[in-house]
Short mmCIF file of C-alpha atoms in Angstrom, two decimals:
data_model
loop_
_atom_site.label_atom_id
_atom_site.label_comp_id
_atom_site.label_asym_id
_atom_site.label_seq_id
_atom_site.Cartn_x
_atom_site.Cartn_y
_atom_site.Cartn_z
CA MET A 1 -10.58 45.14 6.09
CA ARG A 2 -12.86 44.32 9.00
CA LYS A 3 -13.43 41.01 7.14
CA MET A 4 -9.67 40.26 7.13
CA MET A 5 -9.33 40.97 10.81
CA ALA A 6 -12.51 38.83 11.58
CA ILE A 7 -10.85 36.00 9.65
CA TRP A 8 -7.61 36.52 11.61
CA ARG A 9 -9.40 36.47 14.93
CA ARG A 10 -11.12 33.24 13.83
CA VAL A 11 -7.67 31.83 12.98
CA GLY A 12 -6.45 32.63 16.52
CA LEU A 13 -9.62 31.19 18.21
CA ALA A 14 -9.46 28.05 16.01
CA LEU A 15 -5.86 27.45 16.84
CA ALA A 16 -6.49 27.94 20.49
CA GLY A 17 -9.49 25.58 20.36
CA ALA A 18 -7.37 23.01 18.57
CA ILE A 19 -4.84 23.23 21.40
CA VAL A 20 -7.52 22.72 24.01
CA LEU A 21 -8.69 19.73 22.05
CA THR A 22 -5.14 18.31 21.88
CA ILE A 23 -4.79 18.73 25.68
CA SER A 24 -8.04 17.01 26.46
CA THR A 25 -7.46 14.03 24.20
CA ILE A 26 -3.83 13.28 25.04
CA VAL A 27 -3.77 11.65 28.50
CA PRO A 28 -0.39 10.25 29.51
CA THR A 29 -0.32 6.87 31.17
CA SER A 30 2.09 8.24 33.75
CA ALA A 31 3.26 11.77 34.61
CA ALA A 32 6.73 12.71 35.41
CA PRO A 33 7.32 14.86 38.57
CA GLY A 34 6.34 18.46 37.94
CA ASP A 35 4.35 17.71 34.72
CA PRO A 36 0.75 19.12 34.50
CA VAL A 37 -1.90 16.72 35.77
CA ILE A 38 -4.62 16.34 33.17
CA SER A 39 -7.98 14.97 34.31
CA GLU A 40 -9.44 11.95 32.57
CA PRO A 41 -12.03 13.01 29.96
CA ASP A 42 -14.88 11.16 31.73
CA ALA A 43 -14.13 13.01 34.87
CA CYS A 44 -14.39 16.50 33.31
CA PRO A 45 -17.82 18.11 34.26
CA GLY A 46 -19.41 19.74 31.25
CA GLY A 47 -16.45 18.81 29.06
CA VAL A 48 -14.19 21.25 30.91
CA CYS A 49 -10.98 19.81 32.41
CA GLU A 50 -8.86 21.36 35.12
CA VAL A 51 -5.13 21.41 34.68
CA ARG A 52 -2.95 21.64 37.84
CA ALA A 53 0.75 21.63 38.39
CA GLN A 54 2.08 18.92 40.67
CA LYS A 55 5.33 19.51 42.58
CA PRO A 56 8.04 16.84 42.50
CA ASP A 57 7.96 14.28 45.28
CA THR A 58 11.25 14.70 47.16
CA SER A 59 10.18 12.78 50.31
CA SER A 60 11.39 9.39 48.97
CA SER A 61 13.87 8.20 46.51
CA SER A 62 12.67 7.69 43.00
CA THR A 63 14.07 6.21 39.82
CA THR A 64 15.25 8.71 37.29
CA THR A 65 14.01 8.05 33.80
CA THR A 66 15.17 9.50 30.54
CA SER A 67 12.34 10.90 28.34
CA SER A 68 12.26 9.56 24.85
CA ARG A 69 10.63 12.77 23.65
CA VAL A 70 12.23 14.26 20.60
CA GLY A 71 11.23 17.79 19.50
CA PRO A 72 8.43 19.94 20.84
CA SER A 73 4.98 18.70 21.28
CA ALA A 74 2.05 19.83 19.18
CA LYS A 75 0.69 21.76 22.17
CA GLU A 76 3.94 23.70 22.61
CA VAL A 77 4.26 24.57 18.92
CA TRP A 78 0.73 25.75 18.57
CA LEU A 79 0.82 27.83 21.74
CA LYS A 80 3.82 29.64 20.31
CA GLN A 81 2.14 30.11 16.97
CA VAL A 82 -1.07 31.41 18.51
CA ALA A 83 1.02 34.07 20.36
CA GLN A 84 2.79 35.00 17.08
CA ILE A 85 -0.54 35.39 15.26
CA ARG A 86 -1.99 37.50 18.14
CA ARG A 87 1.01 39.87 18.06
CA TYR A 88 0.64 40.19 14.29
CA ASN A 89 -2.98 40.94 14.64
CA GLN A 90 -2.21 43.71 17.16
CA GLN A 91 0.31 45.19 14.73
CA PHE A 92 -2.11 45.10 11.83
CA GLU A 93 -4.84 46.75 13.91
CA SER A 94 -2.51 49.53 14.79
CA TYR A 95 -1.48 49.88 11.13
CA GLU A 96 -5.17 50.19 10.11
CA ARG A 97 -5.91 52.82 12.72
CA CYS A 98 -2.81 54.76 11.58
CA LEU A 99 -3.88 54.68 7.90
CA ALA A 100 -7.23 56.02 8.83
CA THR A 101 -5.76 59.12 10.40
CA SER A 102 -2.08 60.06 9.71
CA SER A 103 -0.71 57.72 7.06
CA ASN A 104 2.65 59.51 6.77
CA THR A 105 4.20 57.71 9.80
CA CYS A 106 2.50 54.32 9.58
CA THR A 107 4.58 51.16 10.00
CA ALA A 108 3.33 48.03 8.28
CA PRO A 109 3.26 44.86 10.40
CA ASP A 110 6.22 42.52 10.21
CA ARG A 111 5.27 39.56 8.03
CA ASN A 112 8.41 37.73 9.23
CA ALA A 113 6.69 37.39 12.64
CA LEU A 114 4.14 35.04 11.22
CA PRO A 115 4.65 31.29 11.88
CA GLU A 116 5.65 29.01 9.02
CA LEU A 117 3.00 26.40 10.02
CA ALA A 118 4.90 23.73 8.22
CA ALA A 119 3.98 20.06 8.14
CA TRP A 120 4.24 18.14 11.39
CA THR A 121 7.17 15.94 10.61
CA ASP A 122 9.33 17.23 13.42
CA LEU A 123 6.75 16.71 16.22
CA GLN A 124 6.30 13.72 18.58
CA SER A 125 4.70 10.85 16.75
CA ASP A 126 2.36 10.21 19.57
CA THR A 127 0.74 13.74 19.58
CA ALA A 128 -2.19 14.69 17.41
CA ALA A 129 -1.52 17.90 15.48
CA PRO A 130 -4.43 20.26 15.01
CA THR A 131 -5.25 20.99 11.35
CA LEU A 132 -6.17 24.30 9.61
CA SER A 133 -9.31 25.00 7.67
CA PRO A 134 -8.97 26.31 4.14
CA SER A 135 -10.01 29.88 5.25
CA GLN A 136 -7.47 29.85 8.10
CA ALA A 137 -4.67 28.69 5.70
CA GLY A 138 -5.82 31.35 3.13
CA ALA A 139 -5.69 34.11 5.70
CA ILE A 140 -2.16 33.28 6.78
CA ALA A 141 -0.93 32.95 3.21
CA VAL A 142 -2.50 36.31 2.30
CA ALA A 143 -0.85 37.99 5.32
CA ARG A 144 2.52 36.56 4.23
CA LEU A 145 2.13 37.77 0.64
CA ARG A 146 4.47 40.62 -0.31
CA LEU A 147 2.57 43.18 -2.42
CA PRO A 148 4.43 45.85 -4.38
CA LEU A 149 4.62 49.48 -3.29
CA THR A 150 2.68 51.85 -5.63
CA PRO A 151 3.95 55.35 -4.86
CA PRO A 152 1.81 58.41 -5.79
CA LYS A 153 2.50 60.24 -9.11
CA VAL A 154 1.26 63.58 -10.23
CA GLY A 155 0.94 64.95 -13.74
CA PRO A 156 1.99 67.19 -15.34
CA ASP A 157 5.38 66.40 -13.66
CA PRO A 158 6.38 69.41 -11.53
CA ASN A 159 10.01 68.74 -12.25
CA LEU A 160 9.46 69.62 -15.90
CA ASN A 161 8.48 73.26 -15.29
CA LYS A 162 10.88 76.07 -14.48
CA TRP A 163 9.46 76.45 -10.91
CA LYS A 164 9.86 72.77 -10.06
CA MET A 165 6.51 72.75 -8.32
CA ALA A 166 2.75 72.07 -8.81
CA ALA A 167 0.66 75.19 -9.13
CA VAL A 168 -2.25 76.15 -6.91
CA GLY A 169 -5.59 75.81 -8.76
CA TYR A 170 -4.09 73.74 -11.68
CA PRO A 171 -5.89 70.40 -12.44
CA LEU A 172 -3.56 67.64 -11.53
CA TRP A 173 -3.70 63.96 -12.51
CA ILE A 174 -2.88 61.59 -9.74
CA TRP A 175 -2.20 57.90 -9.86
CA ALA A 176 -0.46 55.00 -8.12
CA ASP A 177 2.60 54.06 -10.06
CA GLY A 178 3.44 50.37 -10.34
CA SER A 179 2.02 46.92 -10.96
CA THR A 180 -1.66 46.50 -10.42
CA HIS A 181 -1.75 42.66 -10.53
CA VAL A 182 0.21 40.00 -8.65
CA GLY A 183 -0.14 36.24 -9.27
CA PRO A 184 -1.02 33.65 -9.34
CA VAL A 185 1.47 32.63 -6.74
CA SER A 186 1.57 29.57 -4.49
CA ASP A 187 2.23 29.13 -0.77
CA SER A 188 2.16 26.20 1.66
CA VAL A 189 0.48 26.62 5.07
CA GLY A 190 0.31 23.76 7.49
CA GLY A 191 0.57 21.27 4.73
CA LEU A 192 -2.16 22.88 2.63
CA SER A 193 -1.34 24.33 -0.82
CA VAL A 194 -2.72 27.91 -1.24
CA SER A 195 -3.00 29.75 -4.52
CA LEU A 196 -3.02 33.61 -4.34
CA ASP A 197 -4.06 36.19 -7.02
CA ALA A 198 -4.11 39.89 -6.10
CA ARG A 199 -5.55 42.86 -8.02
CA LEU A 200 -5.47 46.52 -7.08
CA ALA A 201 -9.12 47.40 -6.36
CA LYS A 202 -8.93 51.06 -5.34
CA THR A 203 -6.37 53.71 -4.13
CA VAL A 204 -6.99 56.37 -1.62
CA PHE A 205 -4.85 59.45 -1.96
CA ARG A 206 -4.09 61.66 1.03
CA MET A 207 -2.96 64.93 -0.60
CA GLY A 208 -1.06 66.38 2.38
CA ASP A 209 -3.33 69.49 2.73
CA GLY A 210 -6.17 67.56 4.38
CA GLY A 211 -7.84 66.58 1.13
CA THR A 212 -8.49 62.94 0.20
CA VAL A 213 -9.25 61.39 -3.25
CA THR A 214 -10.55 57.89 -3.78
CA CYS A 215 -10.01 56.31 -7.21
CA THR A 216 -10.90 53.02 -8.80
CA GLY A 217 -7.81 50.90 -9.34
CA ALA A 218 -4.63 52.97 -9.67
CA GLY A 219 -6.14 55.99 -11.34
CA THR A 220 -5.22 57.30 -14.83
CA PRO A 221 -1.62 58.06 -15.60
CA TYR A 222 -0.85 61.43 -17.32
CA LYS A 223 0.43 61.54 -20.86
CA ASN A 224 2.47 64.38 -22.35
CA SER A 225 -0.02 64.36 -25.28
CA VAL A 226 -2.82 65.61 -22.99
CA LYS A 227 -3.79 69.23 -23.70
CA PRO A 228 -2.62 71.48 -20.89
CA GLY A 229 -5.26 72.31 -18.35
CA THR A 230 -7.29 69.21 -19.09
CA ALA A 231 -8.67 67.47 -15.89
CA SER A 232 -8.18 63.78 -15.32
CA PRO A 233 -11.17 61.67 -16.44
CA THR A 234 -10.97 59.46 -13.37
CA CYS A 235 -8.64 60.75 -10.63
CA GLY A 236 -7.70 64.36 -10.21
CA TYR A 237 -7.11 67.14 -7.69
CA ARG A 238 -6.59 70.94 -7.35
CA TYR A 239 -4.71 72.46 -4.47
CA GLU A 240 -6.27 75.56 -2.91
CA LYS A 241 -3.27 76.49 -0.74
CA PRO A 242 0.48 76.36 -1.39
CA SER A 243 2.91 74.36 0.68
CA LEU A 244 5.76 76.76 -0.22
CA PRO A 245 7.77 78.48 1.07
CA LYS A 246 7.26 76.42 4.28
CA GLY A 247 8.02 73.07 2.60
CA ASN A 248 6.36 70.26 0.67
CA TYR A 249 3.11 68.47 0.97
CA THR A 250 3.41 64.71 1.61
CA VAL A 251 1.20 62.79 -0.74
CA THR A 252 0.26 59.23 0.34
CA ALA A 253 -1.20 56.52 -1.96
CA ILE A 254 -3.00 53.84 0.12
CA SER A 255 -3.56 50.95 -2.33
CA TYR A 256 -6.19 48.37 -1.39
CA TRP A 257 -5.47 45.02 -2.95
CA ALA A 258 -8.22 42.46 -3.30
CA VAL A 259 -6.36 39.17 -2.77
CA THR A 260 -8.19 35.94 -3.85
CA TRP A 261 -7.03 32.82 -2.02
CA THR A 262 -7.88 29.22 -3.16
CA VAL A 263 -7.38 25.98 -1.29
CA ASN A 264 -8.64 22.95 -3.14
CA ASN A 265 -12.12 23.92 -4.25
CA THR A 266 -12.58 26.64 -1.58
CA SER A 267 -11.84 30.27 -2.18
CA GLY A 268 -12.31 33.75 -0.70
CA VAL A 269 -11.21 37.38 -1.02
CA ILE A 270 -9.26 39.46 1.56
CA THR A 271 -8.49 43.13 1.22
CA VAL A 272 -4.98 44.26 2.09
CA PRO A 273 -3.84 47.99 2.29
CA VAL A 274 -0.29 49.06 1.23
CA ALA A 275 0.83 52.61 1.66
CA ALA A 276 3.61 54.67 -0.03
CA SER A 277 4.38 58.40 0.10
CA ALA A 278 6.22 61.03 -1.84
CA PRO A 279 6.90 64.86 -1.30
CA LEU A 280 5.19 67.47 -3.57
CA PRO A 281 6.07 71.12 -3.62
CA VAL A 282 2.99 73.38 -4.34
CA GLY A 283 3.27 77.05 -4.95
CA GLU A 284 1.36 80.03 -6.51
CA VAL A 285 2.21 81.16 -10.02
CA GLN A 286 1.34 84.89 -10.43
CA THR A 287 0.52 86.17 -13.90
CA LEU A 288 1.57 89.74 -14.66
CA VAL A 289 -0.81 91.64 -16.98
CA ARG A 290 0.55 94.80 -18.57
#
């Protein structure tokens, strides 16, 4: 996941760098009163230009001109998009920290906050729009991909016994219920076509009593044909303490999806966590021996 955030930070830095490049290369022949004054490139020491705001000249009459500008400039659009991506990064970092501690109340970041990064047909024709690299486009497409929830399941099903609960000490099978593969799907980011293919790599189960189980893929689903008392071959758990009569344990399945992105002949893999929870009553079953 650190890899994903590093890519996202590079996206933000690259976009910001592209904006600076746009500012330094677009020098208007004349500036309207109140517009920023941008130094000539040759006059920038060390390649760094100073941008200052100039107040309107109200001491003498001037001719009012009507700007022919239609739509926002590339600089304005990218500044807004950089801000959106930074906010998304902050939300995702908070989500990761929450999953590492108390996953029961974690809120996933809002993918709708991400910019569309469409082609630049609505921008001024005299502005040079920055371009995305394949890895930047891939990172944005992965963040916008909607992966399915895979809620935790426990077998044998507690609802099938007369106590309607799982028993302390009994070997439980646990797995993430749902699809384990998504794709291939396509997305368009900044004029680049991105292909995505996602597979469930591992699932971390937080069992609600402080215990944690990490399983490859989704784990192994329980079957009614399994002999009672048989432990799961890949992903199981035994509770040592009951949740009843106080309440239920909250079991959370954190599914880690390995999403492969491809742009032209370039590809990479980004891991994305998705969490889902379910209540589980756990009690003690006493055996009377006469």
